[in-house]
Amino acid sequence: MTRIEFLRNILSKTGKYNSDCYIKFVLMNEPIIFLHTGDVHLDSPFKGIKENNRILAKKLTDASYDSFKLLISHAISDNVDFVLISGDLFDSEKKSLKTILFLKEQFDLLLERNIKVIAIAGNHDPYFSWPDDLISHKALHLFEPGKVSSLVLESKKGLKVNFTGYSYNSKVLRESIHGQYEISKDADFNIALLHGSVGDIKNEHHRYAPFNISDLKDTEFDYWALGHIHKPEILGDRIAYCGIPQPRNFKELSGGNYLKVNLNDNKKPELNYINISKVEFRSIEVAVTEKDNITSCIKAIKDALTDSDDDKFYVNRVNLYGDSNSLYNYFKVESNKEDFIDNLNEFYDNQLVDDIFPNLEQYIEREKFFNANSFFKELSNLLEKYPFAEHLETGYLKNKSLKRITDKILAEEEKRPSKQDLERILIDLFKAEFDEDI
Ligand SMILES: [Mn+2]
């Protein structure tokens, strides 16, 4: 019997308020609230970082525990009904004792508050690799391996919630499984947990339990709690990837989040991403001009890095771009870059500049460029006669490289750029073609 049927029964016996309207009103005021997380990747080895920077590796290890701890404390303070884990709680089959004890402690805290954890195993942490100590934990329900199954639990207000899920039992699952997910009509809410890739993925090696958004939209599930893609993404009113709670490298630039989900019987679910990561990776763009030098460049970078949250540690990569002779020449010397980064890093407690990518070019004065030799002088004259296609075609340009440049200019000319733009294009083409100092 669903909650609606139950209420209808009771109310009809009292002879009062026996309208569905009233029942719906009651239910609307009885939502279920849960936290949706996944891809936690505990015990990640932080490849690449560990060898280069032990301090950062330690910070990231601590951050992976601290962000998860924060999620659990939010679950308790928000008094949620459930915590959902959509696969890949662990990074690999190998699990450290520290992590097992840590999770046991966190699950104990939830058990004290009667908050259940509903989890599926993903491709990184197949079911067989889960330790018995955790599988048997009273707060946790881990779905069975290799098949779709369901479980009905009661929310804190007595609503019946049917969870459907599938745990991986191997590191690979190429076939789709969502077609086997079925709702229960007896439940007030139906929630699905799925670890897989969205869309028609061409490369078979990247495809895990694939699905199309429309497949999930066509179901009657109240919510699809998705995992596997490390980016927070809402695919539909009732379909979402939770993202990761703690990024591990520069591929994970979206920060660390979980999803807080509020389901009402009639309304659109409320989905809110809550940021909890302790370390964040950022890619920062800093533009420089001919007027900039080393000191002004340091200031520009510092200005770009100040926008930060005191509770977090930021790992930054800085992309420098623009035309500046002074900086171009400075960064041409490889050892200067290291020195520059070290100098910046001395300034910060909660920031690390991991690397700088100087995509700098020389600043070229137009006058100087066009007077550099007779060829450019001639081109400059041609620009005056713009449009100049016929002049170039009949040209005197025997040099192969120069021929390539003029061909490109001709291609551009069809778009009718302004003379000024054309000059700019010419200079850029010249630089790209010769890739040398002027
Ligand atoms: Mn995965």
PDB file of N, CA and C in Angstrom, residues 2 11 43 49 81 101 110 113 123 132 141 152 179 197 204 239 279-280 288 321 331 334 340 358 373 381 385 407:
ATOM      1  N   THR A   2       0.648   2.158  -0.948  1.00  0.00           N
ATOM      2  CA  THR A   2       1.454   3.376  -0.974  1.00  0.00           C
ATOM      3  C   THR A   2       0.973   4.329   0.112  1.00  0.00           C
ATOM      4  N   LEU A  11      -8.366   8.611   5.869  1.00  0.00           N
ATOM      5  CA  LEU A  11      -9.226   9.779   5.749  1.00  0.00           C
ATOM      6  C   LEU A  11     -10.662   9.394   5.398  1.00  0.00           C
ATOM      7  N   ASP A  43      41.457   6.478  -1.425  1.00  0.00           N
ATOM      8  CA  ASP A  43      42.713   5.750  -1.646  1.00  0.00           C
ATOM      9  C   ASP A  43      43.280   5.962  -3.050  1.00  0.00           C
ATOM     10  N   ILE A  49      51.417  13.402  -9.024  1.00  0.00           N
ATOM     11  CA  ILE A  49      51.594  14.421  -7.983  1.00  0.00           C
ATOM     12  C   ILE A  49      52.477  13.886  -6.860  1.00  0.00           C
ATOM     13  N   ASP A  81      17.101  11.895   4.784  1.00  0.00           N
ATOM     14  CA  ASP A  81      16.592  10.528   4.897  1.00  0.00           C
ATOM     15  C   ASP A  81      17.648   9.499   4.500  1.00  0.00           C
ATOM     16  N   LEU A 101      38.538   1.839   8.098  1.00  0.00           N
ATOM     17  CA  LEU A 101      38.175   2.286   9.454  1.00  0.00           C
ATOM     18  C   LEU A 101      37.492   3.649   9.420  1.00  0.00           C
ATOM     19  N   LEU A 110      26.163   7.963  10.919  1.00  0.00           N
ATOM     20  CA  LEU A 110      24.866   7.992  10.234  1.00  0.00           C
ATOM     21  C   LEU A 110      23.876   7.030  10.880  1.00  0.00           C
ATOM     22  N   ARG A 113      21.996   8.321  13.727  1.00  0.00           N
ATOM     23  CA  ARG A 113      20.902   9.236  13.350  1.00  0.00           C
ATOM     24  C   ARG A 113      19.869   8.576  12.443  1.00  0.00           C
ATOM     25  N   ASN A 123      32.960   0.623 -11.593  1.00  0.00           N
ATOM     26  CA  ASN A 123      34.030  -0.087 -12.288  1.00  0.00           C
ATOM     27  C   ASN A 123      35.362  -0.019 -11.537  1.00  0.00           C
ATOM     28  N   ASP A 132      34.217  -7.194   3.915  1.00  0.00           N
ATOM     29  CA  ASP A 132      33.017  -7.656   4.619  1.00  0.00           C
ATOM     30  C   ASP A 132      32.595  -6.689   5.722  1.00  0.00           C
ATOM     31  N   HIS A 141      23.392  -0.174   2.664  1.00  0.00           N
ATOM     32  CA  HIS A 141      22.878  -1.205   1.755  1.00  0.00           C
ATOM     33  C   HIS A 141      23.656  -1.102   0.458  1.00  0.00           C
ATOM     34  N   VAL A 152      13.141  -1.717  -0.665  1.00  0.00           N
ATOM     35  CA  VAL A 152      12.225  -0.674  -0.185  1.00  0.00           C
ATOM     36  C   VAL A 152      12.630  -0.270   1.225  1.00  0.00           C
ATOM     37  N   GLY A 179      17.764  -0.767 -18.962  1.00  0.00           N
ATOM     38  CA  GLY A 179      16.507  -1.325 -19.459  1.00  0.00           C
ATOM     39  C   GLY A 179      15.872  -2.298 -18.469  1.00  0.00           C
ATOM     40  N   SER A 197      28.005   5.590 -18.527  1.00  0.00           N
ATOM     41  CA  SER A 197      28.295   6.729 -19.400  1.00  0.00           C
ATOM     42  C   SER A 197      27.089   7.115 -20.234  1.00  0.00           C
ATOM     43  N   GLU A 204      34.743   2.274 -27.680  1.00  0.00           N
ATOM     44  CA  GLU A 204      34.169   1.228 -26.836  1.00  0.00           C
ATOM     45  C   GLU A 204      34.846   1.139 -25.462  1.00  0.00           C
ATOM     46  N   ILE A 239      17.224  13.649 -13.525  1.00  0.00           N
ATOM     47  CA  ILE A 239      18.380  12.834 -13.910  1.00  0.00           C
ATOM     48  C   ILE A 239      19.643  13.663 -13.716  1.00  0.00           C
ATOM     49  N   VAL A 279      40.552  21.028  -1.593  1.00  0.00           N
ATOM     50  CA  VAL A 279      41.600  21.438  -2.536  1.00  0.00           C
ATOM     51  C   VAL A 279      40.935  21.585  -3.899  1.00  0.00           C
ATOM     52  N   GLU A 280      41.254  22.681  -4.579  1.00  0.00           N
ATOM     53  CA  GLU A 280      40.697  22.839  -5.926  1.00  0.00           C
ATOM     54  C   GLU A 280      41.786  23.129  -6.940  1.00  0.00           C
ATOM     55  N   VAL A 288      48.827  39.622 -20.980  1.00  0.00           N
ATOM     56  CA  VAL A 288      49.848  40.665 -20.837  1.00  0.00           C
ATOM     57  C   VAL A 288      49.947  41.451 -22.148  1.00  0.00           C
ATOM     58  N   TYR A 321      49.307  34.887 -21.757  1.00  0.00           N
ATOM     59  CA  TYR A 321      49.276  35.097 -23.202  1.00  0.00           C
ATOM     60  C   TYR A 321      49.293  36.578 -23.547  1.00  0.00           C
ATOM     61  N   PHE A 331      61.023  34.559 -20.413  1.00  0.00           N
ATOM     62  CA  PHE A 331      60.597  33.155 -20.307  1.00  0.00           C
ATOM     63  C   PHE A 331      61.282  32.246 -21.327  1.00  0.00           C
ATOM     64  N   GLU A 334      64.758  28.937 -19.819  1.00  0.00           N
ATOM     65  CA  GLU A 334      63.989  27.908 -19.109  1.00  0.00           C
ATOM     66  C   GLU A 334      64.090  28.047 -17.583  1.00  0.00           C
ATOM     67  N   PHE A 340      60.702  32.063 -11.260  1.00  0.00           N
ATOM     68  CA  PHE A 340      59.487  32.872 -11.231  1.00  0.00           C
ATOM     69  C   PHE A 340      58.396  32.165 -10.406  1.00  0.00           C
ATOM     70  N   PRO A 358      53.830  30.062 -20.556  1.00  0.00           N
ATOM     71  CA  PRO A 358      53.924  31.353 -21.237  1.00  0.00           C
ATOM     72  C   PRO A 358      53.688  31.211 -22.738  1.00  0.00           C
ATOM     73  N   ASN A 373      62.125  44.586 -44.778  1.00  0.00           N
ATOM     74  CA  ASN A 373      62.811  44.276 -46.040  1.00  0.00           C
ATOM     75  C   ASN A 373      61.913  44.644 -47.223  1.00  0.00           C
ATOM     76  N   ASN A 381      52.630  48.029 -49.570  1.00  0.00           N
ATOM     77  CA  ASN A 381      52.097  48.817 -50.688  1.00  0.00           C
ATOM     78  C   ASN A 381      50.848  48.168 -51.250  1.00  0.00           C
ATOM     79  N   LYS A 385      46.522  48.974 -51.778  1.00  0.00           N
ATOM     80  CA  LYS A 385      45.703  48.813 -52.989  1.00  0.00           C
ATOM     81  C   LYS A 385      44.564  47.806 -52.771  1.00  0.00           C
ATOM     82  N   ASP A 407      49.120  32.794 -49.959  1.00  0.00           N
ATOM     83  CA  ASP A 407      47.916  31.972 -50.166  1.00  0.00           C
ATOM     84  C   ASP A 407      46.946  32.158 -49.006  1.00  0.00           C
TER      85      ASP A 407
END
